Amino acid sequence: MVVRPVLRLPEPVLKRRAEPVLRVDDAARALALDLVDTMRASPACVGLAAPQIGVSLRAFVIDVSGHRKARSCHGEVVLLDPEVLVAQDPVHGREGCMSVPDLTGEVARATTLVVRGLTLEGEERVLRVDAFEARAVQHEIDHLDGLLFLDRVSSADAVFRRKVYRQERRLRE
Amino acid sequence: MAHFAVSAVGADRPGIVAAVTGVLVDQGCNLEDTSMSILRGHFAMMLLVAGPKGLAPATLEEELGGIAGRFDLVVAVRPIDEAVPASPSGEPWNVAVYGADRPGIVHQVASLLAEAEVNITDLTTRLIGEDGRPVYAMILEVTLPPGLDGDELSSRLETRARELGVECSVHPSEADIL
C-alpha cells in the first residue's frame, strides 16, 4: 500500500493538461493502486485524480459509497482516459479539494452525466452517473484538464475559507 | 512584519484597485485576506495587509492620500494584531432572510444568533426591489455552537422571521471534499 502525498496549489502539475494513458500496463495498474490507497487514507475524500499525486496522466478514482448526497453509486471506480459523452442539468453545490485545502467554492455541475473510459482490464466502460457521483466525476475530470474548482466558481463571492479543515486534519492524525 | 486594516470606499469607477494596491506595493505591503465589492454604487475595499516593521499606520494612510484625493476615496489605515485570532469552530450553515424592507431586520436576526452563541462568519445584505417596494435580502454563513443543531436554529429563526414578516431558510453549507 502506497499512500502518496497529495499535491497542493501552486504545484504546476495541477494546472497542466494530463496525457492519455492509452495502454493498461503495469505502470497504469500501479498508478491506479496508489490513487485508491491515497484516496482511502483520507476519510473525507471521495475521489482523486492522477495529477494530484504528481502523475500527469488521465486517470482518476472515485467512490461515493455511503455519501448522503449520492443517488447513483458504482462503488470504487477507476477510469482511464475518460471522455464526457453527456452532461446535463447543472446544479450549484459547494465543493472543496484536497489540493486546495483552505478554500471551498460554489460550482455548477451537471447532475446527469455519461462518461466513457478504459477500465484497469483495458475494456471500455460507459458510466451513467447522477447527483453527487456526477459531481465527483466532473471534479476529477477537471483535474485531468488542469482545472481546479477555483476555475469554475460561479462568482467572486462564491469562494469561502474552509472552516472545518483543521478539525478534520486532527481527526485524521 | 506589521499588519494593518486598510479600508477605502468611493464612488465606483475603473482603476480604484490598481491605484490603491499600487501605493501598497510601493510601501512594501503584501495583501493578505481582502474583501472588495460594490455597495450601493460605491466600491468598498477592506484589506488586511502585512507591511514592513517600522511602517506606521499614519504614514501609510498619508501615502494613500494622493490617490484618495484623485479617486475621491475615504481611506483609513489601522494597526491590527499580528496574531490571527481563532474563530469559534463548529458546523457551518447558511441562512437566508429576505422580505419587505423594514428597520431592524439585521439586528433582530443577529441578536437571536448572538443569544444562541451562533457565530456569524460571513454576512451580505442587499437592498433590492423597485422604488416604493424595497426588498431586503440577507445571506449569512454561520457556525453553530456544540449542542445546537440546524433544525433547532431553523425553528427559532422562523419564529423571529414571522414576527418580522420576512422569509427565512436554513441549510447546511458543509462542502464536499472531492
Coordinates of C-alpha atoms in Angstrom, one line a residue:
Chain A
M1 CA 0.0 0.0 0.0
V2 CA 1.4 3.3 -1.1
V3 CA -0.1 6.5 0.2
R4 CA 1.3 9.3 -1.8
P5 CA 1.4 12.9 -0.7
V6 CA -1.5 14.9 -2.2
L7 CA 0.0 17.9 -4.0
R8 CA -1.4 21.3 -3.4
L9 CA -1.6 24.6 -5.1
P10 CA 0.7 26.0 -6.6
E11 CA 2.2 22.7 -7.9
P12 CA 2.4 23.3 -11.7
V13 CA 1.3 19.7 -12.4
L14 CA -2.1 20.6 -11.1
K15 CA -2.5 23.2 -13.9
R16 CA -1.2 21.0 -16.7
R17 CA -3.4 19.1 -19.2
A18 CA -2.6 15.4 -18.4
E19 CA -1.5 12.9 -21.1
P20 CA -3.7 10.0 -22.2
V21 CA -2.8 6.6 -20.6
L22 CA -3.7 4.7 -23.8
R23 CA -2.4 1.3 -22.7
V24 CA -3.2 -0.5 -19.5
D25 CA 0.3 -1.8 -18.4
D26 CA 1.9 -2.4 -15.0
A27 CA 2.6 1.2 -14.6
A28 CA -1.0 2.2 -15.1
R29 CA -2.1 -0.5 -12.7
A30 CA 0.4 0.7 -10.1
L31 CA -0.8 4.2 -10.6
A32 CA -4.4 3.1 -10.0
L33 CA -3.5 1.3 -6.8
D34 CA -1.7 4.4 -5.5
L35 CA -4.7 6.5 -6.3
V36 CA -7.0 4.2 -4.4
D37 CA -4.7 3.9 -1.4
T38 CA -4.1 7.6 -1.3
M39 CA -7.9 8.3 -1.5
R40 CA -8.6 5.8 1.2
A41 CA -6.1 7.4 3.5
S42 CA -8.3 10.5 3.8
P43 CA -11.7 9.5 5.2
A44 CA -13.4 12.6 3.8
C45 CA -12.0 12.1 0.3
V46 CA -14.3 10.6 -2.3
G47 CA -12.1 11.0 -5.4
L48 CA -8.6 11.6 -6.6
A49 CA -7.0 12.3 -9.9
A50 CA -3.5 11.3 -11.0
P51 CA -2.2 14.9 -11.3
Q52 CA -3.0 15.3 -7.6
I53 CA -0.3 12.7 -6.7
G54 CA 2.1 14.2 -9.3
V55 CA 1.4 12.0 -12.3
S56 CA 0.3 13.9 -15.4
L57 CA -1.8 11.1 -16.8
R58 CA -5.6 10.9 -17.5
A59 CA -6.7 8.6 -14.6
F60 CA -8.9 9.0 -11.6
V61 CA -10.6 7.1 -8.9
I62 CA -13.9 7.9 -7.1
D63 CA -16.0 6.1 -4.5
V64 CA -19.1 7.9 -3.2
S65 CA -20.4 4.8 -1.2
G66 CA -22.3 5.9 1.8
H67 CA -22.4 9.6 0.9
R68 CA -25.6 11.2 1.9
K69 CA -25.9 13.2 -1.3
A70 CA -25.2 10.2 -3.6
R71 CA -28.0 8.6 -5.7
S72 CA -26.2 6.6 -8.3
C73 CA -23.3 4.7 -6.7
H74 CA -20.9 2.5 -8.6
G75 CA -18.6 1.9 -5.6
E76 CA -14.9 2.2 -6.3
V77 CA -14.4 3.3 -9.9
V78 CA -11.1 3.6 -11.6
L79 CA -11.3 5.2 -15.0
L80 CA -8.6 5.9 -17.5
D81 CA -8.8 8.4 -20.4
P82 CA -12.4 9.4 -19.5
E83 CA -14.5 11.2 -22.0
V84 CA -17.7 13.0 -21.3
L85 CA -20.5 12.0 -23.6
V86 CA -23.5 13.6 -22.0
A87 CA -23.6 16.4 -19.3
Q88 CA -27.0 17.8 -18.4
D89 CA -29.0 19.7 -15.8
P90 CA -26.3 21.7 -14.0
V91 CA -26.9 22.4 -10.3
H92 CA -24.8 24.6 -7.9
G93 CA -23.1 22.9 -5.0
R94 CA -20.3 23.7 -2.6
E95 CA -17.0 21.8 -3.3
G96 CA -13.7 21.5 -1.7
C97 CA -10.5 19.8 -2.9
M98 CA -7.6 18.1 -1.2
S99 CA -5.3 20.2 -3.5
V100 CA -6.8 23.5 -2.3
P101 CA -7.3 22.7 1.3
D102 CA -8.2 26.1 2.7
L103 CA -11.0 27.1 0.4
T104 CA -14.3 25.8 -0.9
G105 CA -16.4 27.2 -3.7
E106 CA -19.8 27.1 -5.3
V107 CA -19.6 25.3 -8.6
A108 CA -22.3 24.3 -11.1
R109 CA -22.0 20.7 -12.2
A110 CA -24.2 18.6 -14.5
T111 CA -26.4 16.2 -12.5
T112 CA -26.8 13.8 -15.4
L113 CA -23.6 12.5 -16.8
V114 CA -22.5 9.8 -19.1
V115 CA -18.7 9.2 -19.4
R116 CA -16.7 6.6 -21.3
G117 CA -13.3 5.4 -20.4
L118 CA -11.0 2.5 -20.0
T119 CA -11.1 0.1 -17.0
L120 CA -8.0 -1.4 -15.5
E121 CA -8.8 -4.6 -17.5
G122 CA -8.3 -2.5 -20.7
E123 CA -12.0 -2.6 -21.5
E124 CA -14.2 0.2 -22.5
R125 CA -16.7 1.2 -19.8
V126 CA -19.6 3.6 -20.1
L127 CA -20.7 5.0 -16.8
R128 CA -24.1 6.7 -16.2
V129 CA -23.9 8.7 -13.0
D130 CA -26.1 11.4 -11.4
A131 CA -26.3 13.7 -8.4
F132 CA -23.2 13.6 -6.2
E133 CA -21.4 10.8 -8.1
A134 CA -21.7 13.0 -11.3
R135 CA -20.2 16.0 -9.4
A136 CA -17.3 13.8 -8.2
V137 CA -16.6 12.5 -11.7
Q138 CA -16.6 16.0 -13.2
H139 CA -14.4 17.4 -10.5
E140 CA -11.8 14.6 -11.2
I141 CA -12.0 15.0 -15.0
D142 CA -11.4 18.7 -14.5
H143 CA -8.1 17.8 -12.7
L144 CA -7.1 15.9 -15.9
D145 CA -7.6 19.1 -17.8
G146 CA -5.6 21.2 -15.4
L147 CA -8.8 22.8 -14.0
L148 CA -9.5 23.3 -10.3
F149 CA -12.8 24.3 -8.8
L150 CA -11.4 27.8 -8.5
D151 CA -11.5 27.9 -12.3
R152 CA -15.2 27.2 -12.2
V153 CA -16.7 29.1 -9.2
S154 CA -19.8 31.0 -10.1
S155 CA -18.7 34.4 -8.8
A156 CA -16.1 36.2 -6.8
D157 CA -18.2 35.9 -3.6
A158 CA -18.7 32.1 -4.1
V159 CA -15.3 31.2 -2.6
F160 CA -15.1 30.6 1.1
R161 CA -12.5 29.8 3.6
R162 CA -12.8 26.2 4.7
K163 CA -13.6 26.3 8.4
V164 CA -13.7 22.6 9.3
Y165 CA -10.4 21.7 7.8
R166 CA -8.3 21.9 11.0
Q167 CA -10.8 19.8 12.8
E168 CA -10.7 17.1 10.1
R169 CA -7.0 17.1 10.0
R170 CA -6.9 16.5 13.7
L171 CA -9.2 13.6 13.3
R172 CA -7.0 12.1 10.7
E173 CA -3.9 12.3 12.8
Chain B
M1 CA 6.1 42.3 10.0
A2 CA 3.4 44.8 10.9
H3 CA -0.3 44.2 10.0
F4 CA -2.8 46.8 9.0
A5 CA -6.5 47.0 8.3
V6 CA -6.9 49.3 5.2
S7 CA -10.3 50.4 4.2
A8 CA -11.2 52.5 1.2
V9 CA -14.6 53.5 -0.1
G10 CA -15.6 55.7 -3.0
A11 CA -18.0 56.0 -6.0
D12 CA -17.2 53.1 -8.2
R13 CA -15.1 53.6 -11.3
P14 CA -12.3 51.7 -13.1
G15 CA -8.9 52.0 -11.6
I16 CA -9.5 52.1 -7.9
V17 CA -8.0 48.7 -7.1
A18 CA -5.0 49.3 -9.3
A19 CA -4.4 52.7 -7.6
V20 CA -4.8 51.6 -4.0
T21 CA -2.7 48.4 -4.4
G22 CA 0.0 50.4 -6.3
V23 CA 0.6 52.5 -3.2
L24 CA 0.6 49.4 -1.0
V25 CA 3.2 47.7 -3.2
D26 CA 5.3 50.8 -3.2
Q27 CA 5.2 50.8 0.5
G28 CA 6.4 47.2 0.7
C29 CA 3.0 45.8 1.8
N30 CA 1.6 42.4 1.0
L31 CA -2.2 41.9 0.6
E32 CA -3.4 39.0 2.7
D33 CA -7.2 38.4 3.0
T34 CA -9.3 41.1 1.3
S35 CA -12.9 41.7 0.5
M36 CA -13.9 44.2 -2.1
S37 CA -17.4 44.8 -3.5
I38 CA -19.8 47.4 -4.8
L39 CA -22.1 48.6 -2.1
R40 CA -24.9 50.9 -3.3
G41 CA -22.7 52.1 -6.2
H42 CA -19.6 52.6 -4.0
F43 CA -16.6 50.4 -4.3
A44 CA -15.8 49.3 -0.8
M45 CA -12.4 47.7 -0.1
M46 CA -11.4 46.0 3.2
L47 CA -7.9 44.8 3.1
L48 CA -5.7 43.1 5.7
V49 CA -2.2 43.7 4.7
A50 CA 1.3 42.9 6.0
G51 CA 3.8 45.6 5.8
P52 CA 7.4 46.1 6.8
K53 CA 8.2 46.6 10.5
G54 CA 8.5 50.2 11.3
L55 CA 5.9 51.4 8.8
A56 CA 3.5 53.5 10.8
P57 CA -0.2 53.3 10.0
A58 CA -0.4 57.1 9.8
T59 CA 2.4 57.1 7.3
L60 CA 0.6 54.5 5.1
E61 CA -2.6 56.5 5.4
E62 CA -0.7 59.6 4.3
E63 CA 0.9 57.8 1.4
L64 CA -2.6 56.8 0.3
G65 CA -3.7 60.4 0.5
G66 CA -2.8 61.2 -3.1
I67 CA -4.9 58.6 -4.8
A68 CA -7.6 59.1 -2.2
G69 CA -7.9 62.6 -3.5
R70 CA -7.7 61.6 -7.1
F71 CA -10.4 58.9 -6.8
D72 CA -12.4 60.7 -4.1
L73 CA -12.0 57.7 -1.6
V74 CA -12.5 57.7 2.1
V75 CA -9.3 55.8 3.3
A76 CA -8.4 54.6 6.7
V77 CA -5.5 52.6 8.0
R78 CA -5.4 51.0 11.4
P79 CA -2.9 48.7 13.0
I80 CA -4.0 45.2 13.9
D81 CA -2.6 42.4 16.0
E82 CA -0.2 40.2 14.2
A83 CA -1.6 37.0 15.7
V84 CA -4.5 35.5 13.9
P85 CA -7.4 35.2 16.4
A86 CA -9.1 31.9 16.4
S87 CA -12.8 31.9 15.4
P88 CA -15.1 29.6 17.2
S89 CA -15.3 26.4 15.2
G90 CA -18.5 24.5 14.6
E91 CA -20.8 23.2 12.0
P92 CA -21.2 25.7 9.1
W93 CA -24.7 26.6 8.0
N94 CA -26.2 29.1 5.6
V95 CA -29.1 31.3 6.5
A96 CA -31.1 33.4 4.0
V97 CA -33.5 36.0 5.2
Y98 CA -35.5 38.2 2.8
G99 CA -38.6 40.2 2.6
A100 CA -40.2 43.7 2.5
D101 CA -37.7 46.1 3.9
R102 CA -38.2 47.4 7.4
P103 CA -35.9 48.7 10.1
G104 CA -34.2 46.2 12.4
I105 CA -34.1 43.0 10.3
V106 CA -30.3 42.5 10.6
H107 CA -30.3 43.5 14.3
Q108 CA -33.2 41.2 15.1
V109 CA -31.7 38.2 13.4
A110 CA -28.2 38.9 14.6
S111 CA -29.4 39.3 18.2
L112 CA -31.2 35.9 18.0
L113 CA -28.0 34.3 16.7
A114 CA -25.8 36.0 19.4
E115 CA -28.2 34.8 22.1
A116 CA -27.8 31.2 20.7
E117 CA -24.0 31.7 20.6
V118 CA -24.1 31.2 16.8
N119 CA -21.1 32.8 15.2
I120 CA -21.6 34.8 12.0
T121 CA -18.6 34.2 9.7
D122 CA -20.0 35.9 6.6
L123 CA -22.9 38.3 6.0
T124 CA -24.0 40.1 2.9
T125 CA -27.1 42.3 2.7
R126 CA -28.6 43.9 -0.4
L127 CA -31.4 46.4 -0.7
I128 CA -33.2 45.4 -3.9
G129 CA -36.6 45.6 -5.5
E130 CA -38.4 48.5 -7.1
D131 CA -38.8 52.1 -5.8
G132 CA -41.5 52.2 -3.3
R133 CA -41.4 48.4 -2.8
P134 CA -37.9 47.8 -1.4
V135 CA -36.9 44.2 -0.6
Y136 CA -34.2 43.4 1.9
A137 CA -32.1 40.3 1.3
M138 CA -29.6 39.0 3.8
I139 CA -27.4 35.9 3.3
L140 CA -25.4 34.7 6.3
E141 CA -22.9 32.0 6.8
V142 CA -22.8 30.9 10.5
T143 CA -21.2 28.3 12.6
L144 CA -23.3 26.5 15.3
P145 CA -22.0 26.0 18.8
P146 CA -21.8 22.5 20.1
G147 CA -25.2 21.3 21.2
L148 CA -27.3 23.4 18.8
D149 CA -28.5 21.6 15.7
G150 CA -29.6 23.2 12.4
D151 CA -33.2 22.3 12.8
E152 CA -33.4 23.9 16.2
L153 CA -31.8 27.1 14.8
S154 CA -34.2 26.9 11.9
S155 CA -37.3 26.8 14.1
R156 CA -36.0 29.7 16.3
L157 CA -35.3 31.8 13.2
E158 CA -38.6 31.0 11.7
T159 CA -40.4 32.3 14.7
R160 CA -38.4 35.5 14.6
A161 CA -38.9 35.9 10.8
R162 CA -42.6 35.6 11.3
E163 CA -42.6 38.4 13.8
L164 CA -40.6 40.5 11.3
G165 CA -42.8 39.5 8.4
V166 CA -39.9 38.1 6.3
E167 CA -39.0 34.8 4.9
C168 CA -36.1 32.7 6.1
S169 CA -34.4 29.4 5.3
V170 CA -31.5 27.5 6.8
H171 CA -29.4 24.9 5.1
P172 CA -26.1 23.2 5.9
S173 CA -23.2 24.7 4.0
E174 CA -20.7 22.0 4.5
A175 CA -18.7 21.4 1.3
D176 CA -18.0 18.0 -0.1
I177 CA -14.3 17.4 -0.4
L178 CA -13.6 15.7 -3.8

